[in-house]
CSV table of C-alpha atoms in Angstrom, one decimal:
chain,number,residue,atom,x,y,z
A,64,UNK,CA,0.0,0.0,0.0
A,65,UNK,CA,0.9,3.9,-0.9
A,66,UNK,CA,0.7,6.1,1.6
A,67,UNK,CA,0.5,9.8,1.5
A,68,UNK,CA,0.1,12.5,4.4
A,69,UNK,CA,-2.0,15.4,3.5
A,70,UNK,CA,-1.5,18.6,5.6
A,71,UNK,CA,-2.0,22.4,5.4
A,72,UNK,CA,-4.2,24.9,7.3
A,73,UNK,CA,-7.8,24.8,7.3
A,74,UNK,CA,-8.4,26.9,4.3
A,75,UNK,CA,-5.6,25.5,2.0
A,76,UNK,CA,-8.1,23.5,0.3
A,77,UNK,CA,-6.5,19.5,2.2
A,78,UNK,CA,-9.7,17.9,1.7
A,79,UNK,CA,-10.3,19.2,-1.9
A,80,UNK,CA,-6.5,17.7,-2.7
A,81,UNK,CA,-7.5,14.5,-0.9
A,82,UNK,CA,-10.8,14.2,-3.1
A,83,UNK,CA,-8.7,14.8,-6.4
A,84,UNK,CA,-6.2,12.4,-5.0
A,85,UNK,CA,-8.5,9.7,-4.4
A,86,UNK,CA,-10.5,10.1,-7.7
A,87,UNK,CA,-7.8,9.7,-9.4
A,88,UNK,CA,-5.9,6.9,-8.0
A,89,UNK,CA,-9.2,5.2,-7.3
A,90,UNK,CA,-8.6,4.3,-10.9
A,91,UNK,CA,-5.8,2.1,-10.4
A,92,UNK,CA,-7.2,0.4,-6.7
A,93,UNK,CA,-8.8,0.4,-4.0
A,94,UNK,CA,-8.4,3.7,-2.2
A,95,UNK,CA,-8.2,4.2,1.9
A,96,UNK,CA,-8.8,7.7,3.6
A,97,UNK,CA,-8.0,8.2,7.3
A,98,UNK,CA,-9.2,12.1,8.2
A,99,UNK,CA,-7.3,13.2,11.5
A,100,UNK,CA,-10.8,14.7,13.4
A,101,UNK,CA,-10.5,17.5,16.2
A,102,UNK,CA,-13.8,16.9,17.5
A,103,UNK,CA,-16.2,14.1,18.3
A,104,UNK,CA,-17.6,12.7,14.8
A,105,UNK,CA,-21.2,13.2,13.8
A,106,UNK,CA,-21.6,10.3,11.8
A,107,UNK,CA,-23.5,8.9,14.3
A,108,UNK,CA,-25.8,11.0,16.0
A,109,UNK,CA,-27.5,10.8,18.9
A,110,UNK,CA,-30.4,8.7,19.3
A,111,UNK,CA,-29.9,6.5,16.8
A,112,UNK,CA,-29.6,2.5,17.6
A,113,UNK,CA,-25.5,2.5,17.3
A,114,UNK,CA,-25.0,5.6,18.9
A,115,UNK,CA,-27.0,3.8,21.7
A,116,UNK,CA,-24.4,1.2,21.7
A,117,UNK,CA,-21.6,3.4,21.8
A,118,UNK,CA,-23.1,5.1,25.1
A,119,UNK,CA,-23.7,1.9,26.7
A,120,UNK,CA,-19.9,1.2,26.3
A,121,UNK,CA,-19.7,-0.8,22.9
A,122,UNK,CA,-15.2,-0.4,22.5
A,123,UNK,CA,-16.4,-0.8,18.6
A,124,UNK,CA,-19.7,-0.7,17.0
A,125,UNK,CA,-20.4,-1.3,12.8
A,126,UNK,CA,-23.4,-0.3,11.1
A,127,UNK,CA,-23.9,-1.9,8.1
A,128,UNK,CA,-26.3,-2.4,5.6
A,129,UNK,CA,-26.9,-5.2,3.1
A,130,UNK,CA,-25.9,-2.7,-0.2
A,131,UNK,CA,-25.7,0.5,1.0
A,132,UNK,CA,-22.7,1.2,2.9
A,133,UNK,CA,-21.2,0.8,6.6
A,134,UNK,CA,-19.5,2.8,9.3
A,135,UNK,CA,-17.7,2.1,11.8
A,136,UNK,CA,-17.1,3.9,15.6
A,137,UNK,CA,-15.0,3.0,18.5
A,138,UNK,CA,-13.2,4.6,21.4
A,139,UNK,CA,-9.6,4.3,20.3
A,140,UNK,CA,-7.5,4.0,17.5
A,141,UNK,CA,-4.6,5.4,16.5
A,142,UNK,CA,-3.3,6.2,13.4
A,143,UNK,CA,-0.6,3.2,12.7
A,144,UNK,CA,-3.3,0.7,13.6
A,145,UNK,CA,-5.5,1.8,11.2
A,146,UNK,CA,-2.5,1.8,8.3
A,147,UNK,CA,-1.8,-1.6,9.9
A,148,UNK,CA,-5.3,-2.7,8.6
A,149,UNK,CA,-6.0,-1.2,5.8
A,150,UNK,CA,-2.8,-2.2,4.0
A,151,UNK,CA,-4.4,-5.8,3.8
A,152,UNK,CA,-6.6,-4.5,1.2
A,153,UNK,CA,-6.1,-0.8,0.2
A,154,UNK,CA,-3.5,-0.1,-2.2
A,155,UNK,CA,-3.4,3.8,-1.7
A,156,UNK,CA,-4.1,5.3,1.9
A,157,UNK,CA,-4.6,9.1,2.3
A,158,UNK,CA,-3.9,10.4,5.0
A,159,UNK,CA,-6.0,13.9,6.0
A,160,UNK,CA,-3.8,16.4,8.7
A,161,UNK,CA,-2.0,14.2,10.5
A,162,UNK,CA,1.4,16.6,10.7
A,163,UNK,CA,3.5,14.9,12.9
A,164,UNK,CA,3.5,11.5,11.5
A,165,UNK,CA,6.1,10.5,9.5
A,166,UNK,CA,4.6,10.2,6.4
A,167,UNK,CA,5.3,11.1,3.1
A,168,UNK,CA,3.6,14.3,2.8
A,169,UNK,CA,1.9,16.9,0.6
A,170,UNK,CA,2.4,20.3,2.3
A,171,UNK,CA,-0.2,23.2,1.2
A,172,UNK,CA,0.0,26.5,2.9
A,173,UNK,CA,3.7,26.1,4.2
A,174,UNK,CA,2.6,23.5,7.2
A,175,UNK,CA,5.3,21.7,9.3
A,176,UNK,CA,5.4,18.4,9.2
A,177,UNK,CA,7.6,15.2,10.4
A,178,UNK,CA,7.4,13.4,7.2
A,179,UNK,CA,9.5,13.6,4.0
A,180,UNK,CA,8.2,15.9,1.6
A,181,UNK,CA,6.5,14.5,-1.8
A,182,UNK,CA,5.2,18.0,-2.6
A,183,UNK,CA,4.4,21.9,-1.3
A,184,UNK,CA,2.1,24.4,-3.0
A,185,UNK,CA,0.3,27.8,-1.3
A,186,UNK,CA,-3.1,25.5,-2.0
A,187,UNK,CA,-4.8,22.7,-3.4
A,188,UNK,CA,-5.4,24.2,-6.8
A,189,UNK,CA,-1.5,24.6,-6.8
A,190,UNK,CA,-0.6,21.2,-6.8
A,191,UNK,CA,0.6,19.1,-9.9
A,192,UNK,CA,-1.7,15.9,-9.7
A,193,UNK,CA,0.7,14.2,-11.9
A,194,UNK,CA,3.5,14.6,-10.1
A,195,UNK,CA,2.2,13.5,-6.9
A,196,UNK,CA,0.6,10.6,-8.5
A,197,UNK,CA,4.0,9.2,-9.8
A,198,UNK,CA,5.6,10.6,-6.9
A,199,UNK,CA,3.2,8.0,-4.3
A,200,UNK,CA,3.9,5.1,-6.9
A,201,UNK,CA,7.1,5.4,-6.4
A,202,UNK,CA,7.3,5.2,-2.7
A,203,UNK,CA,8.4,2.6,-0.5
A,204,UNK,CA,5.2,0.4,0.0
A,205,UNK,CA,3.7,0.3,3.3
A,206,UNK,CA,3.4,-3.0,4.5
A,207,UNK,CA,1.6,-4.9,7.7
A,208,UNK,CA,2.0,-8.1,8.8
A,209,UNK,CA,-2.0,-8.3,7.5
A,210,UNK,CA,-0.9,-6.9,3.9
A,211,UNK,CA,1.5,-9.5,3.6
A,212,UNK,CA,-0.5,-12.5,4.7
A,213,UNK,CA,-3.1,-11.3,1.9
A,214,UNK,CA,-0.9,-10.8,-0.6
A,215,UNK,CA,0.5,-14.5,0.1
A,216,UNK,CA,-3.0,-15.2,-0.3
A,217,UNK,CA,-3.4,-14.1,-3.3
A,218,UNK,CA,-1.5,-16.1,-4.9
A,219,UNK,CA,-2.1,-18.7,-7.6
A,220,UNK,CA,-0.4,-21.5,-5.6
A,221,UNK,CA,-2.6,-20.9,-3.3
A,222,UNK,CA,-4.9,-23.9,-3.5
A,223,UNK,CA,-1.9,-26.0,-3.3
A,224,UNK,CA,-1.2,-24.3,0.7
A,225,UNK,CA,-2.3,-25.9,3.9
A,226,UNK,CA,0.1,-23.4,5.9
A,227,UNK,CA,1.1,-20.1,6.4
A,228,UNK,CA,3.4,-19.3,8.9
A,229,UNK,CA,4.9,-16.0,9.8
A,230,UNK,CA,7.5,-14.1,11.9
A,231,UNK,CA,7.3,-10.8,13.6
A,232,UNK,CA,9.8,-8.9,15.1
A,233,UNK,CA,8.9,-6.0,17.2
A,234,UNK,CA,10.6,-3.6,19.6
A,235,UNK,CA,11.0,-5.3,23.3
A,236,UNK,CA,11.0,-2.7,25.6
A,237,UNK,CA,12.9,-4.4,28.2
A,238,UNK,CA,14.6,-7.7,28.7
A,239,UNK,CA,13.0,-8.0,32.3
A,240,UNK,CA,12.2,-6.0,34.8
A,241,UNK,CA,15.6,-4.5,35.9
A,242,UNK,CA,16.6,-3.4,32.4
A,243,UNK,CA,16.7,0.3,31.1
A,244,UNK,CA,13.6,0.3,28.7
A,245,UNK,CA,14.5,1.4,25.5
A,246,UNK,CA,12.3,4.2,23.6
A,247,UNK,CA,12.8,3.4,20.0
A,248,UNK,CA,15.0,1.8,17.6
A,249,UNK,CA,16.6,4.3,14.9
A,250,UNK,CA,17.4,1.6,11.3
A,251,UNK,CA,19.4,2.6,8.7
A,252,UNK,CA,19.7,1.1,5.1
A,253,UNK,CA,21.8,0.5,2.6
A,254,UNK,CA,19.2,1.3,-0.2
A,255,UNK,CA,19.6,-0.8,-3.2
A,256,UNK,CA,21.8,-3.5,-1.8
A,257,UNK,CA,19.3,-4.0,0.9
A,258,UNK,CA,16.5,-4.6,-1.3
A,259,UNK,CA,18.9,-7.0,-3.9
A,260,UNK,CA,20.1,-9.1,-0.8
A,261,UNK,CA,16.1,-9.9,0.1
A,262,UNK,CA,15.2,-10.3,-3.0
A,263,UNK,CA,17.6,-13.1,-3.2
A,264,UNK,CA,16.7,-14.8,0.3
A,265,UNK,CA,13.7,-14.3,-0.9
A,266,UNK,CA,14.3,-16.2,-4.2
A,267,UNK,CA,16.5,-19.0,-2.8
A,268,UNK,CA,13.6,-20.0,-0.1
A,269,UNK,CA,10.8,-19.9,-2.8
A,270,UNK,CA,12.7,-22.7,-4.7
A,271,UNK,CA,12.6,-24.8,-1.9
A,272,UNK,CA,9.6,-28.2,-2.3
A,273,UNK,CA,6.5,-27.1,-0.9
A,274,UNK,CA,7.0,-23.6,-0.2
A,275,UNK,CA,5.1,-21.2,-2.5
A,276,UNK,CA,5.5,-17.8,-1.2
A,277,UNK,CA,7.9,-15.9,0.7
A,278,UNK,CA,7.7,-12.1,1.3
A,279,UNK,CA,9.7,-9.9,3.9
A,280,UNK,CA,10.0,-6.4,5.4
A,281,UNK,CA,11.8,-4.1,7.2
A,282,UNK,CA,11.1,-1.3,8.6
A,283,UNK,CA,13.8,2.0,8.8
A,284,UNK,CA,13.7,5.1,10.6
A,285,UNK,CA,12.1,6.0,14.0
A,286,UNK,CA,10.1,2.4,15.4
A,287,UNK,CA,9.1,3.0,18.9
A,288,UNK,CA,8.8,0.8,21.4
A,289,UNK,CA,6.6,-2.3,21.4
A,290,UNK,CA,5.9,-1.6,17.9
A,291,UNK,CA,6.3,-4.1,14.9
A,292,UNK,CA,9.9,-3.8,13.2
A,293,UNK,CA,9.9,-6.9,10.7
A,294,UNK,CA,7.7,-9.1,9.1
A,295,UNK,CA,8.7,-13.0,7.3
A,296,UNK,CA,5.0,-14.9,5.5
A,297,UNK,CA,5.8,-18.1,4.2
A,298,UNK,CA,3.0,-19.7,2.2
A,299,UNK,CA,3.6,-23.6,2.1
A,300,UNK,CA,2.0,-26.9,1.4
A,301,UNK,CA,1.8,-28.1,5.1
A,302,UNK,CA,3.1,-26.9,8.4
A,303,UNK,CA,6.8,-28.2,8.2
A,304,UNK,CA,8.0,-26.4,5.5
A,305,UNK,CA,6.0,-23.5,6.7
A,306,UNK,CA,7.6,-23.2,10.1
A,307,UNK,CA,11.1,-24.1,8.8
A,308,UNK,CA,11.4,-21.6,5.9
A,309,UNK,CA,10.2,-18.6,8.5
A,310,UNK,CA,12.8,-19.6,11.1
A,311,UNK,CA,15.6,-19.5,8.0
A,312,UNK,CA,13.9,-16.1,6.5
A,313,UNK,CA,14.6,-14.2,9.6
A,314,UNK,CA,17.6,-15.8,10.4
A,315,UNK,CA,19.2,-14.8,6.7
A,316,UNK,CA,17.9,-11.2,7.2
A,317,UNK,CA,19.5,-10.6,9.9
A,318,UNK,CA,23.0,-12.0,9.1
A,319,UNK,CA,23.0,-10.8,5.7
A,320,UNK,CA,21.0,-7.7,4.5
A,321,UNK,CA,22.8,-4.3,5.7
A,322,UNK,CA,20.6,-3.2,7.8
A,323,UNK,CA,21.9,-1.3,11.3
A,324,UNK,CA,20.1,-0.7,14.3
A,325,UNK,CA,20.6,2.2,16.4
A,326,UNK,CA,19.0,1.8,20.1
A,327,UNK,CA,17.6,4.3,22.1
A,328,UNK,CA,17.0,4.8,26.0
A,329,UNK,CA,16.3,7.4,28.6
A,330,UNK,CA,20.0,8.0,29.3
A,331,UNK,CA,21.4,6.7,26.4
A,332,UNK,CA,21.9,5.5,22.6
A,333,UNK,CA,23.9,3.0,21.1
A,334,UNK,CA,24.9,0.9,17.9
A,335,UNK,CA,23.4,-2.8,17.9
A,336,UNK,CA,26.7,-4.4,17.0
A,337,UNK,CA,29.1,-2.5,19.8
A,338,UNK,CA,26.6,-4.2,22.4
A,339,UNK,CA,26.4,-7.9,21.8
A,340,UNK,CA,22.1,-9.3,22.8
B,147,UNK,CA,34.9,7.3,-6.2
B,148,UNK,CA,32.3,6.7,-4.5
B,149,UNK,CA,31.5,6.0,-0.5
B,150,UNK,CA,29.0,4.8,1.2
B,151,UNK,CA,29.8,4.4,5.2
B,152,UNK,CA,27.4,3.6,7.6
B,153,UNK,CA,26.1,3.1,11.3
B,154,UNK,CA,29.4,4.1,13.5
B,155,UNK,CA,31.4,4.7,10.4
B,156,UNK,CA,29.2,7.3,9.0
B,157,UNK,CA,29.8,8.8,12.8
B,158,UNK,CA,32.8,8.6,13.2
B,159,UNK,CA,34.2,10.0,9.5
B,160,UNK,CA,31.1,12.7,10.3
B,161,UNK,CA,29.7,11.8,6.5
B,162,UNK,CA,27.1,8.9,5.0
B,163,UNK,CA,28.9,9.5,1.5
B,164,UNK,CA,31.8,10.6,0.3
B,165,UNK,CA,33.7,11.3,-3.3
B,166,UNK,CA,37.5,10.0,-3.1
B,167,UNK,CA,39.7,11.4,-5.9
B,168,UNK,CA,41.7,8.2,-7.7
B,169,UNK,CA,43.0,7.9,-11.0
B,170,UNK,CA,41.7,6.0,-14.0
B,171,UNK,CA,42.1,2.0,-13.1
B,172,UNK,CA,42.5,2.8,-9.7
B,173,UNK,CA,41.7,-0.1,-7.5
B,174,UNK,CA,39.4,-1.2,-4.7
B,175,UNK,CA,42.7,-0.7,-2.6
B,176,UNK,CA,43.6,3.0,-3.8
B,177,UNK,CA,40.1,3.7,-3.1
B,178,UNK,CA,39.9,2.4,0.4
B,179,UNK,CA,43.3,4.2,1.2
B,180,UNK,CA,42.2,7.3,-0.5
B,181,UNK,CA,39.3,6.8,2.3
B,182,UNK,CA,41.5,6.8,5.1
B,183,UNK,CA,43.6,9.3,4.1
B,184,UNK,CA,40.3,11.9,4.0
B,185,UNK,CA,39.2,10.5,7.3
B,186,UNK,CA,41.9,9.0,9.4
B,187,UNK,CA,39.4,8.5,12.7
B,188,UNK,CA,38.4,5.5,10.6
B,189,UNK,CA,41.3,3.5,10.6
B,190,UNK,CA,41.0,2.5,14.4
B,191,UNK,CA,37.3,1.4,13.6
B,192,UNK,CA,38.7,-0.6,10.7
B,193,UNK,CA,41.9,-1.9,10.8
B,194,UNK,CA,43.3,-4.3,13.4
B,195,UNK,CA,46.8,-4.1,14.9
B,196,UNK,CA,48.5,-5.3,11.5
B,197,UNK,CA,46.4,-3.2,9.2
B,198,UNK,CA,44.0,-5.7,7.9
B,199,UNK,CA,40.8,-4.9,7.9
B,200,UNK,CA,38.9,-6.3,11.0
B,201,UNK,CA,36.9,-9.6,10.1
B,202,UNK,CA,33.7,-7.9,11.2
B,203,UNK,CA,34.1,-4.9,9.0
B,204,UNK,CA,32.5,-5.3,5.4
B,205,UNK,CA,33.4,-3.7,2.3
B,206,UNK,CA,31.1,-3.8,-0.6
B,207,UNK,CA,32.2,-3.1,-4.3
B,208,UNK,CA,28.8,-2.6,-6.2
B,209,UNK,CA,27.1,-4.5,-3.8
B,210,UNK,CA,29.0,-7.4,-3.9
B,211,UNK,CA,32.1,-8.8,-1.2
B,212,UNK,CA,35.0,-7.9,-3.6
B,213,UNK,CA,37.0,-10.5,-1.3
B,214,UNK,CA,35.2,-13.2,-1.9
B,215,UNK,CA,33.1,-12.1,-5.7
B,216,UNK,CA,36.2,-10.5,-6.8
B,217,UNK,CA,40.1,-10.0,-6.7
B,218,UNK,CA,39.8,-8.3,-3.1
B,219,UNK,CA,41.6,-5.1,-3.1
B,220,UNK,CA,43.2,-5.5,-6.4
B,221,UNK,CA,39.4,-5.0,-8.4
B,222,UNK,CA,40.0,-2.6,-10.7
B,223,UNK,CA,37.2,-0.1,-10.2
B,224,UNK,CA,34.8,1.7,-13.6
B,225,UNK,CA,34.2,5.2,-13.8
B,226,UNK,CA,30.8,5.5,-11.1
B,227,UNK,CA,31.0,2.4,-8.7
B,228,UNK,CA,29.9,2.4,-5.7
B,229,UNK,CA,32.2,1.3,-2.3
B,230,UNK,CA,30.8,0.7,0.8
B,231,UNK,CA,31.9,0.3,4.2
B,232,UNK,CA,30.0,-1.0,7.4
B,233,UNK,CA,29.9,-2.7,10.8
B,234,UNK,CA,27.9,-5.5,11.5
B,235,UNK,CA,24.5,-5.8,10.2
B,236,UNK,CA,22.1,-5.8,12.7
B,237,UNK,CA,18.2,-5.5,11.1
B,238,UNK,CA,15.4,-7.4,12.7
């Protein structure tokens, strides 16, 4: 899944870029918006059944209708939960005034923001729908564990898989309850070789008997704590080969793309490799 | 030519890449001491007590371990490679 931030001040015309944006791209998949609200929504008014629920202390509550649409309203979510899902089906997500995430970002009216910067113009009328568009297609996918289990899915060997196993990796905040907790993790990559040294794992362990689809990620930059860092599916004919090729897909990342990991605490930061696990 | 350094390298030269000035059919060897020679905080991080490069110290020539792919630092290098220099990897 693309991703783009959207940000600006109130009259720079965010939502009018966001409606060009997904009209457009809605042309080449399925399109996700997340709208960063300062207020309580009003989708669900007062009264009505589900809002009913939600005051009775529903954590979630869906309406939905046999042809005509859903909604959804909860108590909370945050932003990289919601990418988290939506990357299993959504092949764009826009991404409506959310400033200081770190996402790649269309900036109208001169507004900070945290993420890189696709594009700036004074206003949505400003803005070179072209060049955004190849700009977001040429971004670093944004992927879940959930995208890549469905991608996995998706494939034609599917019928052929009783297993799918997979491997997460994910900031540990402390080894027990004496350590220094750690903040974040800071990766860098070597862009390029990164990328060719996966693709080969990635290669190798598909040739292996009974395993049909391998796919990997890492994350880079800023991953905070308790937060996903890496992901290994493995789509196989039964559970065995499953379970094996996930073990040996983590494993090979981590001995042989370059990929270095910086760690964070309250007092202190560090390199990975000066500080053996 | 070329450099890519990262993770304490990159800190410690102060620079993620750098240019090197060698002459035509320079090799991966000139390259590397023409490294040094702009940064010499590296060497500690580098080299061992007989200047060899430290086991766990990687050097990439266009991606690929010029030790073992190639003829170590005797490659000859084209016009536009890259060279890159690293501590252990440590994704995941």
């Amino acid at each position: 899944m693309q991703v783009l931030g959207i940000v600006g001040p109130s009259d720079s015309g965010k939502t009018t870029l966001v409606e060009r944006l997904a009209e457009r791209l809605s042309g080449d998949g399925r399109v996700a918006t997340v709208k960063h609200l300062k207020t309580e929504p009003t989708v669900d008014t007062e009264g009505k059944d589900t809002a009913r629920h939600r005051a009775a202390g529903a954590a979630v509550t869906f309406g939905i209708t046999d042809d005509a649409g859903w909604f959804a309203t909860g108590a909370d979510r945050s932003l990289d939960e919601t990418l988290d899902e939506v990357a299993a089906d959504a092949d764009y997500a826009l991404v409506e005034g959310y400033s200081a995430s770190p996402l790649p970002t269309v900036a109208l009216g001169g507004r900070d923001h945290a993420g890189e910067t696709v594009a700036t113009a004074p206003e949505a009328d400003a803005v070179d729908l072209d060049e955004v568009v190849a700009a977001v297609d040429a971004l670093e996918p944004y992927e879940s564990l959930g995208s890549l289990v469905a991608e996995v899915k998706a494939s034609p060997d599917a019928r052929y898989a009783g297993a799918i196993a997979t491997f997460t990796g994910r900031v540990r905040t402390q080894e027990d309850a004496d350590d220094e907790p750690t903040e974040h993790l800071e990766f860098e990559k070597y862009d390029g070789v990164a990328e060719e040294r996966l693709a080969t794992i990635r290669s190798e362990l598909e040739a292996r008997d009974g395993v049909h689809e391998v796919r990997m990620h890492h994350r880079t930059g800023v991953v905070e704590a308790g937060e996903d860092i890496v992901f290994v599916v493995v789509l196989a004919g039964h559970r065995r080969e499953a379970f094996e090729t996930v073990e040996d897909g983590i494993d090979r990342l981590k001995d042989e793309v370059p990929l270095f990991k910086k760690e964070v605490t309250v007092d202190d930061a560090f390199w990975s490799h000066e500080r053996p696990e | 030519m070329h450099w890519r350094l990262f993770a304490t390298l990159a800190e410690t030269a102060g620079d993620t890449e750098v240019e090197v000035d060698v002459d035509a059919g320079a090799t991966v060897g000139d390259a590397f001491d023409a490294l040094l020679e702009t940064y010499p905080a590296l060497e500690d991080e580098v080299l061992d007590e007989d200047g060899d490069l430290y086991e766990h110290v990687r050097l990439l020539h266009e991606g690929r371990d010029p030790f073992s792919e190639e003829d170590g630092f005797e490659t000859v290098l084209e016009d536009g490679d890259e060279l890159a220099l690293f501590p252990p990897v440590s994704g995941g």
